[in-house]
XYZ file of C-alpha atoms in Angstrom:
485
model
C -131.020 -14.723 95.145
C -133.522 -13.744 93.241
C -135.227 -11.376 94.871
C -131.570 -9.684 96.041
C -130.785 -9.143 92.462
C -134.445 -8.736 90.994
C -134.706 -5.710 93.605
C -131.291 -4.534 91.970
C -132.743 -4.859 88.856
C -136.073 -2.241 90.235
C -133.820 0.142 91.671
C -131.628 0.585 88.223
C -134.156 0.493 86.321
C -136.751 2.632 88.040
C -135.384 5.281 89.354
C -132.917 5.679 87.356
C -132.386 4.124 83.760
C -135.826 4.853 82.598
C -135.284 8.306 82.876
C -131.630 8.689 81.613
C -132.402 6.390 78.876
C -135.458 8.676 77.919
C -133.727 11.928 78.523
C -131.184 11.353 76.717
C -132.859 10.004 73.568
C -135.431 13.637 73.427
C -132.325 15.408 73.985
C -130.318 13.779 71.186
C -133.372 13.952 68.766
C -134.052 17.249 69.466
C -130.438 18.668 69.109
C -129.834 16.790 65.940
C -132.753 18.279 64.645
C -134.511 15.129 64.922
C -132.085 12.942 62.856
C -133.460 9.778 62.580
C -136.554 11.289 60.727
C -134.729 13.899 58.597
C -132.531 11.622 57.365
C -135.110 8.270 57.619
C -133.924 7.607 53.424
C -130.520 8.531 53.699
C -129.609 5.507 56.112
C -130.057 3.142 53.485
C -128.172 5.320 50.913
C -125.554 4.678 52.847
C -125.999 0.912 52.391
C -124.999 1.521 48.795
C -120.973 0.809 48.944
C -121.499 -0.814 52.433
C -119.577 -3.914 50.975
C -115.997 -1.981 50.837
C -113.758 -2.443 53.809
C -109.556 -2.241 53.689
C -107.039 -5.146 55.520
C -106.921 -3.132 58.865
C -111.241 -3.524 59.232
C -114.600 -5.112 58.557
C -116.958 -3.539 55.663
C -120.332 -1.067 57.464
C -122.027 -3.592 55.586
C -120.179 -6.707 58.114
C -119.974 -4.225 60.847
C -124.246 -4.072 60.780
C -125.382 -7.147 60.488
C -122.267 -7.751 63.094
C -124.658 -5.382 65.232
C -128.014 -6.845 64.502
C -126.274 -10.662 64.471
C -126.063 -9.446 68.942
C -129.469 -7.538 68.577
C -131.387 -9.867 66.764
C -131.676 -12.370 69.375
C -134.291 -13.539 72.117
C -135.239 -9.978 72.703
C -137.534 -10.135 69.448
C -139.027 -13.466 70.573
C -138.843 -14.049 74.145
C -138.077 -10.708 74.972
C -141.210 -9.406 72.943
C -143.364 -12.350 75.270
C -142.111 -11.750 78.161
C -142.988 -8.017 78.018
C -146.208 -8.819 76.678
C -146.837 -11.498 79.582
C -145.270 -9.026 82.366
C -145.878 -5.730 81.176
C -149.549 -6.027 78.766
C -149.708 -5.143 75.530
C -149.058 -1.653 75.989
C -145.317 -2.171 76.456
C -144.982 -2.638 72.646
C -145.800 1.372 72.237
C -143.053 1.919 74.634
C -140.677 -0.814 72.765
C -141.417 1.960 69.630
C -140.688 5.088 71.184
C -137.229 3.759 73.052
C -136.534 2.354 69.989
C -137.639 5.443 67.851
C -135.295 7.761 70.066
C -132.596 5.092 70.434
C -132.131 5.783 66.836
C -130.393 9.024 67.860
C -128.794 8.001 70.418
C -127.518 4.884 68.569
C -125.818 7.728 65.732
C -123.962 9.808 68.575
C -122.521 7.010 70.057
C -121.346 5.134 66.942
C -119.909 8.101 65.157
C -118.064 8.484 68.280
C -116.473 5.303 68.742
C -115.674 5.515 64.934
C -113.599 8.453 65.287
C -111.957 7.565 68.685
C -110.672 3.944 67.233
C -107.375 2.839 67.062
C -105.341 -0.228 66.252
C -104.550 -3.620 67.773
C -100.880 -4.926 68.245
C -102.573 -7.505 65.015
C -103.179 -4.311 62.758
C -106.926 -4.787 63.011
C -109.505 -1.593 64.247
C -110.485 -1.232 67.500
C -112.913 0.259 69.671
C -116.292 1.347 71.514
C -117.330 3.071 74.571
C -113.930 2.741 77.285
C -112.351 4.006 73.632
C -113.982 7.181 73.670
C -113.867 7.555 77.496
C -110.794 7.220 77.873
C -109.736 9.782 74.643
C -112.166 11.644 74.836
C -113.105 12.303 78.105
C -109.620 11.725 79.501
C -110.657 9.097 82.128
C -109.238 5.246 81.588
C -110.825 4.411 84.637
C -114.362 4.704 82.919
C -113.458 2.622 79.997
C -112.167 0.163 82.418
C -115.449 0.066 84.632
C -117.483 -0.144 81.123
C -114.900 -3.054 79.577
C -115.732 -5.052 82.990
C -119.538 -4.015 82.940
C -119.761 -5.539 79.066
C -117.655 -8.095 79.519
C -119.478 -9.869 81.800
C -122.835 -8.687 80.646
C -121.928 -9.985 76.947
C -119.271 -12.331 77.109
C -121.081 -13.731 80.057
C -124.204 -13.424 80.866
C -126.378 -12.504 77.952
C -124.916 -15.639 75.902
C -125.790 -17.805 78.866
C -129.991 -16.063 77.924
C -129.361 -16.488 74.276
C -127.994 -20.442 75.298
C -131.373 -20.620 77.365
C -133.685 -19.643 74.688
C -132.087 -21.893 72.672
C -132.432 -24.850 74.894
C -136.098 -23.778 76.104
C -136.984 -23.722 72.455
C -135.870 -27.378 71.457
C -137.251 -28.426 73.955
C -140.487 -27.283 73.337
C -140.056 -28.428 69.739
C -138.116 -30.859 69.681
C -137.515 -33.009 73.160
C -134.054 -31.867 73.141
C -132.339 -32.414 76.158
C -130.705 -29.325 77.094
C -127.011 -31.100 77.808
C -127.135 -32.348 74.542
C -127.824 -28.825 73.108
C -125.829 -27.023 75.345
C -122.591 -29.623 74.020
C -123.822 -28.415 70.655
C -123.624 -24.699 71.464
C -120.111 -24.775 72.642
C -118.855 -26.703 69.885
C -120.848 -23.832 66.939
C -119.376 -21.458 68.914
C -116.305 -22.219 69.886
C -115.516 -23.338 66.284
C -116.311 -19.309 64.827
C -115.331 -17.449 68.210
C -111.449 -18.715 68.567
C -111.584 -17.341 64.083
C -111.719 -13.861 65.476
C -113.805 -11.405 64.232
C -113.564 -11.667 60.767
C -114.107 -14.999 60.704
C -117.190 -14.244 63.305
C -118.404 -10.632 60.456
C -118.292 -12.988 57.699
C -120.848 -16.198 59.431
C -123.029 -13.362 60.455
C -122.980 -10.881 57.166
C -124.047 -14.389 55.839
C -127.024 -15.535 58.276
C -128.391 -12.740 59.580
C -129.850 -11.651 56.844
C -131.545 -14.730 55.387
C -132.780 -15.739 59.246
C -134.250 -11.938 59.321
C -136.093 -11.868 55.746
C -137.282 -15.685 56.627
C -139.014 -14.588 59.768
C -140.463 -11.772 58.304
C -141.807 -13.343 55.186
C -143.708 -15.665 57.973
C -144.587 -12.571 59.515
C -146.354 -10.941 56.951
C -148.136 -14.457 56.373
C -149.394 -14.211 59.528
C -150.724 -11.091 59.033
C -152.445 -11.865 56.622
C -154.575 -14.780 57.575
C -155.054 -12.366 60.528
C -155.657 -8.702 58.892
C -159.432 -8.501 59.992
C -157.448 -8.400 64.159
C -155.586 -5.771 63.297
C -157.170 -2.285 64.265
C -158.308 -4.695 67.465
C -154.291 -5.295 68.009
C -152.982 -1.443 67.441
C -155.923 -0.062 69.764
C -155.272 -3.164 72.473
C -151.409 -1.462 72.160
C -152.826 2.211 72.374
C -154.913 1.993 75.363
C -153.053 -0.429 77.805
C -149.318 1.256 76.999
C -151.367 4.815 78.413
C -152.979 2.577 81.240
C -156.806 2.576 79.596
C -157.868 -0.538 80.137
C -155.835 -3.514 82.366
C -154.217 -5.598 80.571
C -153.994 -8.809 78.609
C -154.110 -12.462 79.870
C -151.678 -12.655 81.821
C -150.537 -9.299 83.037
C -154.009 -8.623 85.054
C -153.439 -5.323 87.398
C -150.252 -3.872 85.452
C -150.960 0.006 84.591
C -149.365 2.115 82.584
C -145.703 1.917 84.849
C -145.583 -1.369 84.707
C -146.144 -1.247 80.581
C -142.908 1.383 80.870
C -140.657 -0.337 82.585
C -141.052 -3.817 80.818
C -141.431 -2.244 77.379
C -138.461 -0.081 77.758
C -136.464 -2.768 79.145
C -137.238 -5.185 76.674
C -136.220 -2.611 74.303
C -132.684 -1.898 75.294
C -132.142 -4.900 75.783
C -133.568 -5.967 71.865
C -131.888 -2.719 70.169
C -129.269 -1.518 72.227
C -129.173 1.450 71.776
C -127.782 3.816 74.285
C -125.912 0.464 75.767
C -122.587 0.727 74.558
C -122.650 -2.285 72.518
C -123.048 -1.811 68.708
C -120.190 1.449 68.583
C -117.879 -2.067 69.628
C -119.117 -3.423 65.791
C -119.084 0.496 64.364
C -115.773 0.885 65.127
C -114.229 -2.236 63.896
C -115.920 -0.923 60.168
C -113.673 1.222 57.476
C -116.621 3.528 56.707
C -117.765 4.585 53.150
C -117.840 7.347 53.166
C -115.245 7.610 54.940
C -116.604 10.095 57.283
C -116.935 9.084 61.314
C -120.833 10.448 60.786
C -121.244 7.361 57.846
C -121.717 4.559 60.910
C -123.900 6.907 62.734
C -126.190 6.201 60.104
C -125.604 2.618 59.509
C -126.197 1.944 62.959
C -128.664 3.856 63.245
C -130.886 1.642 60.662
C -130.202 -1.520 63.054
C -131.866 -0.295 65.812
C -135.042 0.553 63.450
C -134.639 -3.122 61.636
C -134.361 -4.316 65.095
C -137.481 -3.217 66.969
C -139.443 -1.295 64.718
C -139.516 -3.895 61.874
C -138.638 -6.957 63.903
C -140.019 -7.106 67.089
C -143.289 -5.596 65.828
C -143.869 -8.755 63.661
C -143.161 -10.929 66.959
C -145.847 -8.661 68.478
C -148.701 -8.993 65.976
C -147.623 -12.583 65.776
C -149.085 -12.807 69.981
C -151.588 -10.624 69.772
C -153.126 -11.427 66.526
C -153.095 -15.500 67.265
C -155.748 -14.579 70.242
C -153.681 -17.118 72.645
C -154.003 -14.299 75.166
C -157.212 -14.359 74.926
C -157.348 -17.424 77.882
C -155.193 -17.858 80.894
C -151.215 -17.761 80.040
C -150.085 -17.838 83.896
C -147.381 -20.406 83.548
C -146.581 -19.079 80.082
C -143.537 -17.388 79.241
C -141.122 -16.375 76.988
C -140.644 -18.461 74.151
C -142.866 -21.042 74.952
C -145.733 -17.877 74.147
C -144.860 -17.125 71.338
C -144.563 -20.680 69.961
C -147.725 -21.290 71.357
C -149.009 -18.254 69.016
C -147.170 -19.347 65.964
C -148.453 -22.507 66.196
C -152.263 -21.669 66.246
C -151.724 -19.522 63.177
C -150.275 -21.687 60.834
C -150.320 -25.450 62.873
C -148.185 -27.589 64.881
C -145.064 -26.930 62.181
C -144.827 -22.825 63.802
C -143.115 -24.380 67.410
C -140.854 -26.358 64.767
C -140.329 -22.868 62.668
C -139.590 -21.103 66.017
C -137.498 -23.697 67.332
C -135.240 -23.147 63.966
C -135.205 -19.473 64.184
C -134.837 -18.686 67.842
C -131.083 -21.459 67.552
C -130.183 -18.711 64.583
C -130.898 -15.435 66.480
C -129.779 -16.897 69.593
C -126.243 -18.483 67.949
C -125.768 -15.557 66.190
C -125.963 -13.290 69.048
C -123.288 -15.693 71.215
C -120.652 -15.327 68.665
C -121.521 -11.241 67.803
C -121.532 -10.885 71.694
C -118.545 -12.359 72.325
C -116.739 -9.653 69.657
C -117.797 -7.158 72.053
C -116.226 -8.864 74.905
C -113.357 -9.437 72.900
C -112.887 -5.804 72.172
C -113.131 -5.278 75.306
C -110.571 -7.761 77.121
C -108.324 -5.882 74.489
C -109.132 -2.216 75.343
C -108.075 -3.946 79.329
C -104.761 -5.220 78.129
C -103.733 -2.160 76.126
C -104.545 -3.407 72.852
C -102.381 -6.543 73.151
C -104.341 -9.888 72.177
C -102.683 -12.136 74.807
C -105.788 -13.358 76.598
C -108.587 -13.921 74.720
C -107.598 -17.667 74.933
C -108.573 -18.454 78.700
C -111.106 -15.723 78.306
C -113.035 -17.351 74.830
C -113.174 -21.074 77.528
C -114.825 -18.901 79.755
C -117.653 -17.269 76.926
C -118.106 -20.643 76.055
C -118.567 -22.003 80.013
C -121.689 -19.740 80.496
C -123.131 -21.151 76.841
C -123.168 -24.245 78.829
C -124.299 -22.564 81.570
C -127.247 -20.994 80.661
C -128.314 -24.253 78.575
C -129.031 -25.828 82.107
C -129.580 -22.744 83.973
C -132.754 -21.282 85.063
C -134.519 -18.366 83.110
C -135.927 -16.027 85.587
C -132.439 -15.464 87.959
C -130.511 -15.501 83.716
C -132.638 -12.220 82.827
C -132.246 -10.648 85.862
C -128.770 -11.042 86.064
C -128.942 -9.482 81.880
C -131.485 -6.397 83.848
C -128.858 -5.681 86.200
C -125.625 -6.082 84.030
C -126.492 -4.295 80.956
C -128.371 -1.682 83.314
C -124.902 -0.569 84.520
C -123.538 -0.807 81.107
C -125.830 1.592 79.851
C -125.617 4.446 82.717
C -121.923 4.215 82.350
C -122.048 4.535 78.530
C -125.141 7.289 78.563
C -123.367 9.209 81.071
C -119.829 9.079 79.066
C -122.095 9.702 75.167
C -123.790 12.646 77.042
C -120.780 14.448 77.665
C -119.316 13.799 74.669
C -122.790 14.676 72.163
C -120.708 18.115 71.360
C -117.945 16.695 69.553
C -121.448 13.943 67.488
C -123.189 17.066 66.614
C -119.834 18.588 65.260
C -119.183 15.435 62.925
C -122.358 15.542 61.832
C -122.603 19.024 60.683
C -119.470 18.569 58.562
C -120.756 15.079 57.625
C -123.870 16.876 56.384
C -122.471 19.740 55.093
C -120.293 18.154 52.261
C -122.852 16.055 51.767
C -125.258 18.895 50.746
C -122.293 20.386 48.508
C -122.786 17.053 46.057
C -119.435 15.638 48.096
C -119.022 12.413 48.469
C -118.242 12.942 52.605
C -114.778 13.180 53.776
C -113.024 12.950 57.657
C -110.323 15.429 57.706
C -108.327 15.084 61.416
C -106.449 18.544 60.420
C -109.498 20.410 59.773
C -110.454 19.762 62.924
C -107.116 20.574 65.338
C -109.193 20.913 69.065
C -109.582 16.943 67.478
C -106.634 15.566 66.317
C -104.263 15.556 70.255
C -106.752 13.016 70.880
C -106.630 10.625 68.222
C -104.415 8.357 67.443
C -101.311 8.598 64.320
C -102.328 7.163 61.126
C -106.395 7.256 61.256
C -108.314 10.379 60.315
C -104.946 12.101 58.662
C -105.998 13.726 55.133
C -103.197 11.036 53.234
C -104.442 7.892 54.662
C -108.442 9.070 54.038
C -107.326 9.512 50.936
C -105.507 6.556 50.174
C -108.093 4.961 51.328
C -110.553 6.607 49.098
C -108.324 6.113 46.051
C -108.724 2.294 46.743
C -112.146 2.280 46.769
C -112.684 3.860 43.301
C -110.792 1.144 42.336
């Protein structure tokens, strides 16, 4: 079974997605005139007013934290370790490349998600790739296909991956029985996901900043303890990335192709740029400035924080620790990260990683569910009737992941993620002209000293594609007036 799934995964990644992902990222970067570098500071500037929201949507900060909750999970701890052992230290370089290009991709997809958002039958904003495929491309079948891939990936498979990492980490640190870990996860996850999107956003808004800052502080301390090894670590990454030497430790014999494949796979799994997941959170926001492009900037920052900051911290902990100097053939995933941290700080390092992976992966489970929920609602034409059974299925996969074997689960994740990404990348390439037009409108207003405000009446060619009452001049004016008070 695993050999069959592995062959499908390899075909998707080595023959299709690796070129589509890098090609789309390059195109968006060049066409946007390197927006992720030119407007790097503005990403942080948009956060100043990001806690504002209205009765229909969550705040931009909550949307960012929800997307970070999904992004900052096993990809940052387990995924980085797998990339290094399977592709060599050079895989980290390709994770950086896919993140920097992916920032532009994320801007495009999240701007489009904001533009084409709608409301469900309870008055809450909903949107994402399936919605812009239906409204922008007039291809509902494509949106249905994407929704099915996302529901399988995020609602089911990815949550099994997250639960699997929690069970492994707690087994190493505390010798906990995976069965009891699974039961606890089901109870905790169920309590939150049955509260709906706003409940998930509130938990993410509280937990994500705390867990990210705590992990980074520890990483900086480890770097400080091994500062003399830092130049060698970066040289190792760059030399291995271009096949200038054999990969270290358990990855002997892998060259540039393996480093690229592993780096891009794990990088995409971590930051999700182009996959079509984060746009589901972006569409749920009531953005300020009240313009679709403002969510593009917010979510672009999310890619940077996830991969360039947090994944790099994990990589440096592993490579600076010296654990790869010896054989690690039988160690992979979270165990390698735990071993690396323990070698730097002592036995409590393994316990810290177990706690970190619990919070990272647990928040990913609830955020992954939020993405899947929006796509279930899309399939039901903005109704919420089928959510109860789907929530039960999600919790069932959490239990399965806690008890399952990691290789099969990770390969299933790779396949479902790849199919999602291919569908979404085709759609955003076709709709990219709309996103570039919105970016131009936003930046012209910004340059004129105005608060960028989107008025659909200025874009009659788009008006017929959008739902009434979302971007009309009066509704946007009322939103701005409400925020001013």
